[in-house]
Amino acid sequence: MAPFKGIALKLCAVLLFIVMSALIKATADHVPPGEAVFFRSLFAIPVILIWLAVRRDLATGLKVKSPMAHFWRGVVGTTAMALMFAGLGLLPLPEVTALGYTAPLLVVVFAAMFLDEKVGVFRIGAVALGLVGVLIVLAPRLTTLSGPTVQTAEAVGAVLVLLGATCAALAQIYIRKLVQTEQTSAIVFYFSMTSTILSLVTMLIGFAMPGTPFAWVMPEGREAVLLVLAGLIGGLAQIFITSAYRFADASVIAPFDYASMLFAIVIGYVIFDEVPTRPMLLGAALVILAGIIIILRERHLGLQRGKAREAKTPQG
């Protein structure tokens, strides 16, 4: 184990994922979410394949024992990604990041529901604290549903991101089952493959239903470059995050996920001129506190989450 190396890799991964989100956000006014998912997924595949080849894991890393389990994980994860990308076009980057922190809280709930995991009062209390934080972030948005068009769009964006976080939590439940029989590299690769294929389905729907959010557009030169970069950076970030868990325990590096808020605030302010509001910061602080409490409690209980976290992306 080399914990400092693991922490450094995790921070690099977190930063890269926020940069990727910023690139998607920069194209969101023109490029629909399904098309953004396609670029994000397709151009991550060669990066992942090169990584597997360098590790000499190409043959074993692509073998699967449960193809349908990979498919359903891909469906849920792709839905999470599309919802998050849609939210990026409607909300400030830091706010999307804060609401995305709902996913780890919901994982605790879903693990009790679907995996028969025992959840004590301590973790239930942490989930409740985190959900209070989510409500604080959401409250200013949901009170504007009947307001001007821009405010209504922001409210819709908040709901979309929250739904995306819910799907991301469900995807994590699938991953927890998959890691019992499947290679982490296979989970990562086949998610990119599945999401690429599923995003192409949105193109077909768009052809059949022009004028809907599914309809694809021809990206301009700058947009195409940003989308390709988003895919390459997303693939590289996945490699970094997977490698991080090889050098340090999950309980050591998992809390560094929340460094994404700092990166999102800086990038949001510098690139998009977004100034975080007090409710957003307060709510995010409570959600982060709840998430760290859950991580520490899981460490105390000796729950193993490392393999599942290796295969997870912020979008699911």
PDB file of C-alpha atoms in Angstrom:
ATOM      1  CA  MET A   1       0.000   0.000   0.000  1.00  0.00           C
ATOM      2  CA  ALA A   2       1.103   3.549  -0.798  1.00  0.00           C
ATOM      3  CA  PRO A   3      -1.638   5.779   0.664  1.00  0.00           C
ATOM      4  CA  PHE A   4      -0.181   9.110  -0.460  1.00  0.00           C
ATOM      5  CA  LYS A   5       0.049   7.856  -4.035  1.00  0.00           C
ATOM      6  CA  GLY A   6      -3.519   6.594  -3.783  1.00  0.00           C
ATOM      7  CA  ILE A   7      -4.730   9.967  -2.494  1.00  0.00           C
ATOM      8  CA  ALA A   8      -2.873  11.822  -5.262  1.00  0.00           C
ATOM      9  CA  LEU A   9      -4.418   9.584  -7.927  1.00  0.00           C
ATOM     10  CA  LYS A  10      -7.881  10.024  -6.419  1.00  0.00           C
ATOM     11  CA  LEU A  11      -7.557  13.823  -6.381  1.00  0.00           C
ATOM     12  CA  CYS A  12      -6.405  13.777 -10.008  1.00  0.00           C
ATOM     13  CA  ALA A  13      -9.398  11.620 -10.916  1.00  0.00           C
ATOM     14  CA  VAL A  14     -11.820  13.915  -9.097  1.00  0.00           C
ATOM     15  CA  LEU A  15     -10.372  16.974 -10.835  1.00  0.00           C
ATOM     16  CA  LEU A  16     -10.543  15.293 -14.239  1.00  0.00           C
ATOM     17  CA  PHE A  17     -14.183  14.319 -13.723  1.00  0.00           C
ATOM     18  CA  ILE A  18     -15.060  17.936 -12.863  1.00  0.00           C
ATOM     19  CA  VAL A  19     -13.175  19.164 -15.940  1.00  0.00           C
ATOM     20  CA  MET A  20     -15.103  16.611 -17.997  1.00  0.00           C
ATOM     21  CA  SER A  21     -18.396  17.907 -16.549  1.00  0.00           C
ATOM     22  CA  ALA A  22     -17.359  21.470 -17.361  1.00  0.00           C
ATOM     23  CA  LEU A  23     -16.669  20.473 -20.981  1.00  0.00           C
ATOM     24  CA  ILE A  24     -20.114  18.863 -21.229  1.00  0.00           C
ATOM     25  CA  LYS A  25     -21.695  21.939 -19.662  1.00  0.00           C
ATOM     26  CA  ALA A  26     -19.954  24.200 -22.196  1.00  0.00           C
ATOM     27  CA  THR A  27     -21.767  22.368 -25.013  1.00  0.00           C
ATOM     28  CA  ALA A  28     -25.102  21.802 -23.253  1.00  0.00           C
ATOM     29  CA  ASP A  29     -26.884  24.809 -24.788  1.00  0.00           C
ATOM     30  CA  HIS A  30     -26.682  23.192 -28.233  1.00  0.00           C
ATOM     31  CA  VAL A  31     -25.851  19.493 -27.805  1.00  0.00           C
ATOM     32  CA  PRO A  32     -28.596  17.254 -26.313  1.00  0.00           C
ATOM     33  CA  PRO A  33     -27.748  14.941 -23.370  1.00  0.00           C
ATOM     34  CA  GLY A  34     -27.988  11.697 -25.366  1.00  0.00           C
ATOM     35  CA  GLU A  35     -25.442  12.955 -27.878  1.00  0.00           C
ATOM     36  CA  ALA A  36     -23.136  14.115 -25.074  1.00  0.00           C
ATOM     37  CA  VAL A  37     -23.355  10.648 -23.498  1.00  0.00           C
ATOM     38  CA  PHE A  38     -22.325   9.135 -26.846  1.00  0.00           C
ATOM     39  CA  PHE A  39     -19.156  11.245 -27.123  1.00  0.00           C
ATOM     40  CA  ARG A  40     -18.345  10.773 -23.427  1.00  0.00           C
ATOM     41  CA  SER A  41     -18.651   6.995 -23.715  1.00  0.00           C
ATOM     42  CA  LEU A  42     -17.241   6.324 -27.188  1.00  0.00           C
ATOM     43  CA  PHE A  43     -13.985   8.229 -26.759  1.00  0.00           C
ATOM     44  CA  ALA A  44     -13.385   6.721 -23.331  1.00  0.00           C
ATOM     45  CA  ILE A  45     -13.229   3.236 -24.871  1.00  0.00           C
ATOM     46  CA  PRO A  46      -9.816   3.537 -26.640  1.00  0.00           C
ATOM     47  CA  VAL A  47      -8.298   5.027 -23.479  1.00  0.00           C
ATOM     48  CA  ILE A  48      -9.570   2.097 -21.415  1.00  0.00           C
ATOM     49  CA  LEU A  49      -8.403  -0.456 -24.017  1.00  0.00           C
ATOM     50  CA  ILE A  50      -4.893   1.050 -24.099  1.00  0.00           C
ATOM     51  CA  TRP A  51      -4.817   0.935 -20.299  1.00  0.00           C
ATOM     52  CA  LEU A  52      -5.816  -2.744 -20.301  1.00  0.00           C
ATOM     53  CA  ALA A  53      -3.204  -3.532 -22.962  1.00  0.00           C
ATOM     54  CA  VAL A  54      -0.447  -1.783 -20.976  1.00  0.00           C
ATOM     55  CA  ARG A  55      -1.469  -3.789 -17.906  1.00  0.00           C
ATOM     56  CA  ARG A  56      -1.536  -6.965 -20.033  1.00  0.00           C
ATOM     57  CA  ASP A  57      -5.081  -7.423 -18.824  1.00  0.00           C
ATOM     58  CA  LEU A  58      -6.817  -7.170 -22.181  1.00  0.00           C
ATOM     59  CA  ALA A  59      -7.738 -10.845 -22.433  1.00  0.00           C
ATOM     60  CA  THR A  60      -8.867 -11.477 -18.865  1.00  0.00           C
ATOM     61  CA  GLY A  61     -10.237  -7.968 -18.312  1.00  0.00           C
ATOM     62  CA  LEU A  62     -12.888  -8.313 -20.999  1.00  0.00           C
ATOM     63  CA  LYS A  63     -14.258 -11.715 -19.957  1.00  0.00           C
ATOM     64  CA  VAL A  64     -17.685 -11.669 -18.333  1.00  0.00           C
ATOM     65  CA  LYS A  65     -19.743 -14.225 -16.453  1.00  0.00           C
ATOM     66  CA  SER A  66     -23.007 -12.264 -16.240  1.00  0.00           C
ATOM     67  CA  PRO A  67     -23.635 -10.360 -19.510  1.00  0.00           C
ATOM     68  CA  MET A  68     -27.171  -9.322 -18.566  1.00  0.00           C
ATOM     69  CA  ALA A  69     -25.976  -7.940 -15.230  1.00  0.00           C
ATOM     70  CA  HIS A  70     -23.542  -5.711 -17.148  1.00  0.00           C
ATOM     71  CA  PHE A  71     -26.363  -4.689 -19.459  1.00  0.00           C
ATOM     72  CA  TRP A  72     -28.710  -3.622 -16.672  1.00  0.00           C
ATOM     73  CA  ARG A  73     -25.899  -1.824 -14.834  1.00  0.00           C
ATOM     74  CA  GLY A  74     -25.275  -0.035 -18.136  1.00  0.00           C
ATOM     75  CA  VAL A  75     -28.916   0.926 -18.578  1.00  0.00           C
ATOM     76  CA  VAL A  76     -29.188   2.427 -15.104  1.00  0.00           C
ATOM     77  CA  GLY A  77     -25.763   4.098 -15.304  1.00  0.00           C
ATOM     78  CA  THR A  78     -26.430   5.554 -18.742  1.00  0.00           C
ATOM     79  CA  THR A  79     -29.740   6.968 -17.524  1.00  0.00           C
ATOM     80  CA  ALA A  80     -27.910   8.553 -14.588  1.00  0.00           C
ATOM     81  CA  MET A  81     -25.326  10.084 -16.917  1.00  0.00           C
ATOM     82  CA  ALA A  82     -27.935  11.493 -19.304  1.00  0.00           C
ATOM     83  CA  LEU A  83     -29.929  13.042 -16.454  1.00  0.00           C
ATOM     84  CA  MET A  84     -26.792  14.580 -14.955  1.00  0.00           C
ATOM     85  CA  PHE A  85     -25.722  15.987 -18.328  1.00  0.00           C
ATOM     86  CA  ALA A  86     -29.193  17.465 -18.812  1.00  0.00           C
ATOM     87  CA  GLY A  87     -28.941  19.076 -15.381  1.00  0.00           C
ATOM     88  CA  LEU A  88     -25.552  20.562 -16.254  1.00  0.00           C
ATOM     89  CA  GLY A  89     -27.217  22.598 -18.967  1.00  0.00           C
ATOM     90  CA  LEU A  90     -29.694  24.094 -16.511  1.00  0.00           C
ATOM     91  CA  LEU A  91     -27.812  24.540 -13.225  1.00  0.00           C
ATOM     92  CA  PRO A  92     -24.472  25.926 -12.018  1.00  0.00           C
ATOM     93  CA  LEU A  93     -21.663  23.360 -11.895  1.00  0.00           C
ATOM     94  CA  PRO A  94     -21.215  23.533  -8.070  1.00  0.00           C
ATOM     95  CA  GLU A  95     -24.934  22.930  -7.537  1.00  0.00           C
ATOM     96  CA  VAL A  96     -24.969  19.882  -9.792  1.00  0.00           C
ATOM     97  CA  THR A  97     -21.946  18.592  -7.883  1.00  0.00           C
ATOM     98  CA  ALA A  98     -23.647  19.163  -4.523  1.00  0.00           C
ATOM     99  CA  LEU A  99     -26.852  17.402  -5.552  1.00  0.00           C
ATOM    100  CA  GLY A 100     -24.793  14.547  -6.976  1.00  0.00           C
ATOM    101  CA  TYR A 101     -23.596  13.825  -3.449  1.00  0.00           C
ATOM    102  CA  THR A 102     -27.068  12.428  -2.801  1.00  0.00           C
ATOM    103  CA  ALA A 103     -26.034   9.183  -4.491  1.00  0.00           C
ATOM    104  CA  PRO A 104     -23.816   7.787  -1.672  1.00  0.00           C
ATOM    105  CA  LEU A 105     -26.598   8.510   0.825  1.00  0.00           C
ATOM    106  CA  LEU A 106     -29.143   6.640  -1.270  1.00  0.00           C
ATOM    107  CA  VAL A 107     -26.729   3.720  -1.677  1.00  0.00           C
ATOM    108  CA  VAL A 108     -27.086   3.096   2.063  1.00  0.00           C
ATOM    109  CA  VAL A 109     -30.879   3.019   1.710  1.00  0.00           C
ATOM    110  CA  PHE A 110     -30.854   0.830  -1.402  1.00  0.00           C
ATOM    111  CA  ALA A 111     -28.310  -1.571   0.120  1.00  0.00           C
ATOM    112  CA  ALA A 112     -30.748  -2.204   2.958  1.00  0.00           C
ATOM    113  CA  MET A 113     -33.637  -2.630   0.511  1.00  0.00           C
ATOM    114  CA  PHE A 114     -32.025  -4.771  -2.191  1.00  0.00           C
ATOM    115  CA  LEU A 115     -28.931  -6.366  -0.624  1.00  0.00           C
ATOM    116  CA  ASP A 116     -30.418  -7.110   2.816  1.00  0.00           C
ATOM    117  CA  GLU A 117     -27.614  -5.108   4.385  1.00  0.00           C
ATOM    118  CA  LYS A 118     -28.140  -4.219   8.017  1.00  0.00           C
ATOM    119  CA  VAL A 119     -28.167  -0.452   8.488  1.00  0.00           C
ATOM    120  CA  GLY A 120     -27.960   0.800  12.062  1.00  0.00           C
ATOM    121  CA  VAL A 121     -29.231   3.969  13.667  1.00  0.00           C
ATOM    122  CA  PHE A 122     -25.860   5.673  13.181  1.00  0.00           C
ATOM    123  CA  ARG A 123     -25.894   5.441   9.387  1.00  0.00           C
ATOM    124  CA  ILE A 124     -29.634   6.140   9.190  1.00  0.00           C
ATOM    125  CA  GLY A 125     -28.992   9.353  11.151  1.00  0.00           C
ATOM    126  CA  ALA A 126     -26.204  10.301   8.724  1.00  0.00           C
ATOM    127  CA  VAL A 127     -28.505   9.709   5.749  1.00  0.00           C
ATOM    128  CA  ALA A 128     -31.181  11.886   7.370  1.00  0.00           C
ATOM    129  CA  LEU A 129     -28.618  14.650   7.938  1.00  0.00           C
ATOM    130  CA  GLY A 130     -27.535  14.451   4.317  1.00  0.00           C
ATOM    131  CA  LEU A 131     -31.092  14.593   3.047  1.00  0.00           C
ATOM    132  CA  VAL A 132     -31.668  17.738   5.107  1.00  0.00           C
ATOM    133  CA  GLY A 133     -28.698  19.217   3.265  1.00  0.00           C
ATOM    134  CA  VAL A 134     -30.210  18.183  -0.066  1.00  0.00           C
ATOM    135  CA  LEU A 135     -33.487  19.884   0.865  1.00  0.00           C
ATOM    136  CA  ILE A 136     -31.600  23.073   1.713  1.00  0.00           C
ATOM    137  CA  VAL A 137     -29.975  23.022  -1.737  1.00  0.00           C
ATOM    138  CA  LEU A 138     -33.257  22.202  -3.461  1.00  0.00           C
ATOM    139  CA  ALA A 139     -35.550  24.602  -1.582  1.00  0.00           C
ATOM    140  CA  PRO A 140     -34.691  27.808  -3.533  1.00  0.00           C
ATOM    141  CA  ARG A 141     -35.210  25.937  -6.816  1.00  0.00           C
ATOM    142  CA  LEU A 142     -38.483  24.187  -6.029  1.00  0.00           C
ATOM    143  CA  THR A 143     -40.111  27.417  -4.833  1.00  0.00           C
ATOM    144  CA  THR A 144     -39.624  28.884  -8.327  1.00  0.00           C
ATOM    145  CA  LEU A 145     -41.573  26.261 -10.291  1.00  0.00           C
ATOM    146  CA  SER A 146     -44.295  28.817 -11.020  1.00  0.00           C
ATOM    147  CA  GLY A 147     -41.866  31.698 -11.572  1.00  0.00           C
ATOM    148  CA  PRO A 148     -40.182  33.044 -14.726  1.00  0.00           C
ATOM    149  CA  THR A 149     -39.078  30.624 -17.433  1.00  0.00           C
ATOM    150  CA  VAL A 150     -35.389  30.715 -16.432  1.00  0.00           C
ATOM    151  CA  GLN A 151     -36.199  29.914 -12.804  1.00  0.00           C
ATOM    152  CA  THR A 152     -38.548  27.127 -13.840  1.00  0.00           C
ATOM    153  CA  ALA A 153     -35.791  25.618 -15.994  1.00  0.00           C
ATOM    154  CA  GLU A 154     -33.446  25.675 -13.001  1.00  0.00           C
ATOM    155  CA  ALA A 155     -36.067  23.895 -10.904  1.00  0.00           C
ATOM    156  CA  VAL A 156     -36.415  21.237 -13.590  1.00  0.00           C
ATOM    157  CA  GLY A 157     -32.621  20.939 -13.683  1.00  0.00           C
ATOM    158  CA  ALA A 158     -32.519  20.307  -9.931  1.00  0.00           C
ATOM    159  CA  VAL A 159     -35.107  17.537 -10.255  1.00  0.00           C
ATOM    160  CA  LEU A 160     -33.198  15.970 -13.166  1.00  0.00           C
ATOM    161  CA  VAL A 161     -29.927  15.927 -11.214  1.00  0.00           C
ATOM    162  CA  LEU A 162     -31.652  14.408  -8.190  1.00  0.00           C
ATOM    163  CA  LEU A 163     -33.155  11.688 -10.393  1.00  0.00           C
ATOM    164  CA  GLY A 164     -29.705  11.159 -11.889  1.00  0.00           C
ATOM    165  CA  ALA A 165     -28.210  10.729  -8.424  1.00  0.00           C
ATOM    166  CA  THR A 166     -30.908   8.176  -7.640  1.00  0.00           C
ATOM    167  CA  CYS A 167     -30.031   6.190 -10.772  1.00  0.00           C
ATOM    168  CA  ALA A 168     -26.329   6.472  -9.918  1.00  0.00           C
ATOM    169  CA  ALA A 169     -27.056   4.964  -6.494  1.00  0.00           C
ATOM    170  CA  LEU A 170     -28.960   2.092  -8.116  1.00  0.00           C
ATOM    171  CA  ALA A 171     -26.026   1.563 -10.491  1.00  0.00           C
ATOM    172  CA  GLN A 172     -23.736   1.282  -7.486  1.00  0.00           C
ATOM    173  CA  ILE A 173     -25.947  -1.492  -6.120  1.00  0.00           C
ATOM    174  CA  TYR A 174     -25.517  -3.355  -9.405  1.00  0.00           C
ATOM    175  CA  ILE A 175     -21.759  -2.818  -9.196  1.00  0.00           C
ATOM    176  CA  ARG A 176     -21.635  -4.265  -5.678  1.00  0.00           C
ATOM    177  CA  LYS A 177     -23.159  -7.452  -7.050  1.00  0.00           C
ATOM    178  CA  LEU A 178     -20.946  -7.482 -10.142  1.00  0.00           C
ATOM    179  CA  VAL A 179     -17.644  -7.161  -8.271  1.00  0.00           C
ATOM    180  CA  GLN A 180     -18.327 -10.485  -6.580  1.00  0.00           C
ATOM    181  CA  THR A 181     -17.840 -12.331  -9.882  1.00  0.00           C
ATOM    182  CA  GLU A 182     -16.487  -9.839 -12.437  1.00  0.00           C
ATOM    183  CA  GLN A 183     -13.187  -8.049 -13.054  1.00  0.00           C
ATOM    184  CA  THR A 184     -13.248  -4.313 -12.292  1.00  0.00           C
ATOM    185  CA  SER A 185     -11.727  -3.627 -15.714  1.00  0.00           C
ATOM    186  CA  ALA A 186     -14.573  -5.536 -17.383  1.00  0.00           C
ATOM    187  CA  ILE A 187     -17.181  -3.535 -15.463  1.00  0.00           C
ATOM    188  CA  VAL A 188     -15.556  -0.276 -16.564  1.00  0.00           C
ATOM    189  CA  PHE A 189     -15.166  -1.340 -20.211  1.00  0.00           C
ATOM    190  CA  TYR A 190     -18.621  -2.802 -20.726  1.00  0.00           C
ATOM    191  CA  PHE A 191     -20.277   0.186 -19.118  1.00  0.00           C
ATOM    192  CA  SER A 192     -18.655   2.412 -21.748  1.00  0.00           C
ATOM    193  CA  MET A 193     -19.738  -0.003 -24.483  1.00  0.00           C
ATOM    194  CA  THR A 194     -23.317  -0.219 -23.220  1.00  0.00           C
ATOM    195  CA  SER A 195     -23.686   3.531 -22.749  1.00  0.00           C
ATOM    196  CA  THR A 196     -22.313   4.143 -26.254  1.00  0.00           C
ATOM    197  CA  ILE A 197     -24.880   1.797 -27.792  1.00  0.00           C
ATOM    198  CA  LEU A 198     -27.765   3.107 -25.673  1.00  0.00           C
ATOM    199  CA  SER A 199     -26.928   6.710 -26.554  1.00  0.00           C
ATOM    200  CA  LEU A 200     -27.161   5.764 -30.225  1.00  0.00           C
ATOM    201  CA  VAL A 201     -30.726   4.666 -29.510  1.00  0.00           C
ATOM    202  CA  THR A 202     -31.519   8.263 -28.551  1.00  0.00           C
ATOM    203  CA  MET A 203     -30.311   9.297 -32.001  1.00  0.00           C
ATOM    204  CA  LEU A 204     -32.825   6.935 -33.598  1.00  0.00           C
ATOM    205  CA  ILE A 205     -35.572   8.286 -31.366  1.00  0.00           C
ATOM    206  CA  GLY A 206     -34.515  11.800 -32.327  1.00  0.00           C
ATOM    207  CA  PHE A 207     -34.864  10.976 -36.029  1.00  0.00           C
ATOM    208  CA  ALA A 208     -38.360   9.641 -35.372  1.00  0.00           C
ATOM    209  CA  MET A 209     -39.298  12.544 -33.108  1.00  0.00           C
ATOM    210  CA  PRO A 210     -37.572  15.717 -34.364  1.00  0.00           C
ATOM    211  CA  GLY A 211     -37.822  18.740 -32.128  1.00  0.00           C
ATOM    212  CA  THR A 212     -37.701  16.666 -28.928  1.00  0.00           C
ATOM    213  CA  PRO A 213     -34.835  16.597 -26.390  1.00  0.00           C
ATOM    214  CA  PHE A 214     -33.719  13.328 -28.048  1.00  0.00           C
ATOM    215  CA  ALA A 215     -32.973  14.955 -31.393  1.00  0.00           C
ATOM    216  CA  TRP A 216     -29.275  15.105 -32.236  1.00  0.00           C
ATOM    217  CA  VAL A 217     -27.521  18.077 -33.814  1.00  0.00           C
ATOM    218  CA  MET A 218     -24.376  18.506 -35.845  1.00  0.00           C
ATOM    219  CA  PRO A 219     -21.847  19.859 -33.306  1.00  0.00           C
ATOM    220  CA  GLU A 220     -19.825  22.874 -34.360  1.00  0.00           C
ATOM    221  CA  GLY A 221     -16.068  22.487 -34.617  1.00  0.00           C
ATOM    222  CA  ARG A 222     -15.391  23.817 -31.110  1.00  0.00           C
ATOM    223  CA  GLU A 223     -18.190  21.731 -29.629  1.00  0.00           C
ATOM    224  CA  ALA A 224     -16.908  18.562 -31.300  1.00  0.00           C
ATOM    225  CA  VAL A 225     -13.439  19.147 -29.858  1.00  0.00           C
ATOM    226  CA  LEU A 226     -14.863  19.714 -26.365  1.00  0.00           C
ATOM    227  CA  LEU A 227     -17.008  16.565 -26.560  1.00  0.00           C
ATOM    228  CA  VAL A 228     -14.107  14.407 -27.740  1.00  0.00           C
ATOM    229  CA  LEU A 229     -11.946  15.824 -24.947  1.00  0.00           C
ATOM    230  CA  ALA A 230     -14.723  15.038 -22.454  1.00  0.00           C
ATOM    231  CA  GLY A 231     -14.647  11.392 -23.526  1.00  0.00           C
ATOM    232  CA  LEU A 232     -10.855  11.113 -23.420  1.00  0.00           C
ATOM    233  CA  ILE A 233     -10.635  12.859 -20.039  1.00  0.00           C
ATOM    234  CA  GLY A 234     -13.481  10.745 -18.660  1.00  0.00           C
ATOM    235  CA  GLY A 235     -11.668   7.568 -19.667  1.00  0.00           C
ATOM    236  CA  LEU A 236      -8.413   8.820 -18.153  1.00  0.00           C
ATOM    237  CA  ALA A 237     -10.211   9.789 -14.930  1.00  0.00           C
ATOM    238  CA  GLN A 238     -11.668   6.282 -14.679  1.00  0.00           C
ATOM    239  CA  ILE A 239      -8.174   4.810 -14.940  1.00  0.00           C
ATOM    240  CA  PHE A 240      -6.916   7.141 -12.226  1.00  0.00           C
ATOM    241  CA  ILE A 241      -9.748   6.320  -9.862  1.00  0.00           C
ATOM    242  CA  THR A 242      -9.365   2.576 -10.404  1.00  0.00           C
ATOM    243  CA  SER A 243      -5.610   2.802  -9.860  1.00  0.00           C
ATOM    244  CA  ALA A 244      -6.074   4.854  -6.687  1.00  0.00           C
ATOM    245  CA  TYR A 245      -7.813   1.971  -4.937  1.00  0.00           C
ATOM    246  CA  ARG A 246      -4.856  -0.270  -5.692  1.00  0.00           C
ATOM    247  CA  PHE A 247      -2.572   1.922  -3.590  1.00  0.00           C
ATOM    248  CA  ALA A 248      -4.806   2.792  -0.625  1.00  0.00           C
ATOM    249  CA  ASP A 249      -7.806   1.455   1.265  1.00  0.00           C
ATOM    250  CA  ALA A 250     -11.225   2.689   0.229  1.00  0.00           C
ATOM    251  CA  SER A 251     -11.814   4.237   3.653  1.00  0.00           C
ATOM    252  CA  VAL A 252      -8.648   6.340   3.241  1.00  0.00           C
ATOM    253  CA  ILE A 253      -9.307   7.850  -0.171  1.00  0.00           C
ATOM    254  CA  ALA A 254     -13.120   7.803  -0.459  1.00  0.00           C
ATOM    255  CA  PRO A 255     -13.551  11.103   1.482  1.00  0.00           C
ATOM    256  CA  PHE A 256     -11.471  12.867  -1.190  1.00  0.00           C
ATOM    257  CA  ASP A 257     -14.464  12.521  -3.530  1.00  0.00           C
ATOM    258  CA  TYR A 258     -15.738  15.665  -1.843  1.00  0.00           C
ATOM    259  CA  ALA A 259     -12.776  17.700  -3.072  1.00  0.00           C
ATOM    260  CA  SER A 260     -14.873  17.886  -6.239  1.00  0.00           C
ATOM    261  CA  MET A 261     -16.876  20.688  -4.605  1.00  0.00           C
ATOM    262  CA  LEU A 262     -13.793  22.891  -4.343  1.00  0.00           C
ATOM    263  CA  PHE A 263     -12.843  22.164  -7.949  1.00  0.00           C
ATOM    264  CA  ALA A 264     -16.422  22.785  -9.116  1.00  0.00           C
ATOM    265  CA  ILE A 265     -16.615  26.138  -7.307  1.00  0.00           C
ATOM    266  CA  VAL A 266     -13.319  27.338  -8.811  1.00  0.00           C
ATOM    267  CA  ILE A 267     -14.086  26.139 -12.352  1.00  0.00           C
ATOM    268  CA  GLY A 268     -17.692  27.355 -12.149  1.00  0.00           C
ATOM    269  CA  TYR A 269     -16.575  30.827 -11.072  1.00  0.00           C
ATOM    270  CA  VAL A 270     -13.654  31.188 -13.498  1.00  0.00           C
ATOM    271  CA  ILE A 271     -15.215  29.606 -16.599  1.00  0.00           C
ATOM    272  CA  PHE A 272     -18.965  30.128 -16.201  1.00  0.00           C
ATOM    273  CA  ASP A 273     -19.058  33.148 -13.861  1.00  0.00           C
ATOM    274  CA  GLU A 274     -21.110  31.133 -11.340  1.00  0.00           C
ATOM    275  CA  VAL A 275     -21.152  32.343  -7.734  1.00  0.00           C
ATOM    276  CA  PRO A 276     -22.350  29.699  -5.230  1.00  0.00           C
ATOM    277  CA  THR A 277     -25.234  30.761  -2.996  1.00  0.00           C
ATOM    278  CA  ARG A 278     -25.289  30.435   0.781  1.00  0.00           C
ATOM    279  CA  PRO A 279     -28.054  27.773   0.786  1.00  0.00           C
ATOM    280  CA  MET A 280     -26.079  25.730  -1.735  1.00  0.00           C
ATOM    281  CA  LEU A 281     -22.892  25.925   0.348  1.00  0.00           C
ATOM    282  CA  LEU A 282     -24.712  25.139   3.605  1.00  0.00           C
ATOM    283  CA  GLY A 283     -26.609  22.229   2.091  1.00  0.00           C
ATOM    284  CA  ALA A 284     -23.483  20.870   0.413  1.00  0.00           C
ATOM    285  CA  ALA A 285     -21.579  21.064   3.709  1.00  0.00           C
ATOM    286  CA  LEU A 286     -24.252  18.968   5.453  1.00  0.00           C
ATOM    287  CA  VAL A 287     -24.304  16.398   2.646  1.00  0.00           C
ATOM    288  CA  ILE A 288     -20.509  16.149   2.669  1.00  0.00           C
ATOM    289  CA  LEU A 289     -20.493  15.770   6.457  1.00  0.00           C
ATOM    290  CA  ALA A 290     -23.083  13.001   6.219  1.00  0.00           C
ATOM    291  CA  GLY A 291     -21.100  11.242   3.490  1.00  0.00           C
ATOM    292  CA  ILE A 292     -17.888  11.324   5.513  1.00  0.00           C
ATOM    293  CA  ILE A 293     -19.729  10.016   8.596  1.00  0.00           C
ATOM    294  CA  ILE A 294     -21.032   7.085   6.549  1.00  0.00           C
ATOM    295  CA  ILE A 295     -17.561   6.331   5.157  1.00  0.00           C
ATOM    296  CA  LEU A 296     -16.026   6.373   8.648  1.00  0.00           C
ATOM    297  CA  ARG A 297     -18.812   4.185   9.992  1.00  0.00           C
ATOM    298  CA  GLU A 298     -18.330   1.686   7.163  1.00  0.00           C
ATOM    299  CA  ARG A 299     -14.625   1.615   7.975  1.00  0.00           C
ATOM    300  CA  HIS A 300     -15.441   0.911  11.616  1.00  0.00           C
ATOM    301  CA  LEU A 301     -17.809  -1.894  10.598  1.00  0.00           C
ATOM    302  CA  GLY A 302     -15.232  -3.312   8.213  1.00  0.00           C
ATOM    303  CA  LEU A 303     -17.494  -3.120   5.171  1.00  0.00           C
ATOM    304  CA  GLN A 304     -15.598  -3.641   1.914  1.00  0.00           C
ATOM    305  CA  ARG A 305     -16.421  -1.024  -0.733  1.00  0.00           C
ATOM    306  CA  GLY A 306     -13.122  -0.711  -2.582  1.00  0.00           C
ATOM    307  CA  LYS A 307     -13.893  -2.832  -5.635  1.00  0.00           C
ATOM    308  CA  ALA A 308     -17.294  -1.240  -6.130  1.00  0.00           C
ATOM    309  CA  ARG A 309     -15.837   2.258  -5.943  1.00  0.00           C
ATOM    310  CA  GLU A 310     -13.130   1.351  -8.480  1.00  0.00           C
ATOM    311  CA  ALA A 311     -15.794   0.674 -11.088  1.00  0.00           C
ATOM    312  CA  LYS A 312     -17.973   3.685 -10.291  1.00  0.00           C
ATOM    313  CA  THR A 313     -18.137   6.987 -12.126  1.00  0.00           C
ATOM    314  CA  PRO A 314     -19.791  10.116 -10.763  1.00  0.00           C
ATOM    315  CA  GLN A 315     -22.536   9.612 -13.350  1.00  0.00           C
ATOM    316  CA  GLY A 316     -23.143   6.037 -12.391  1.00  0.00           C
TER     317      GLY A 316
END
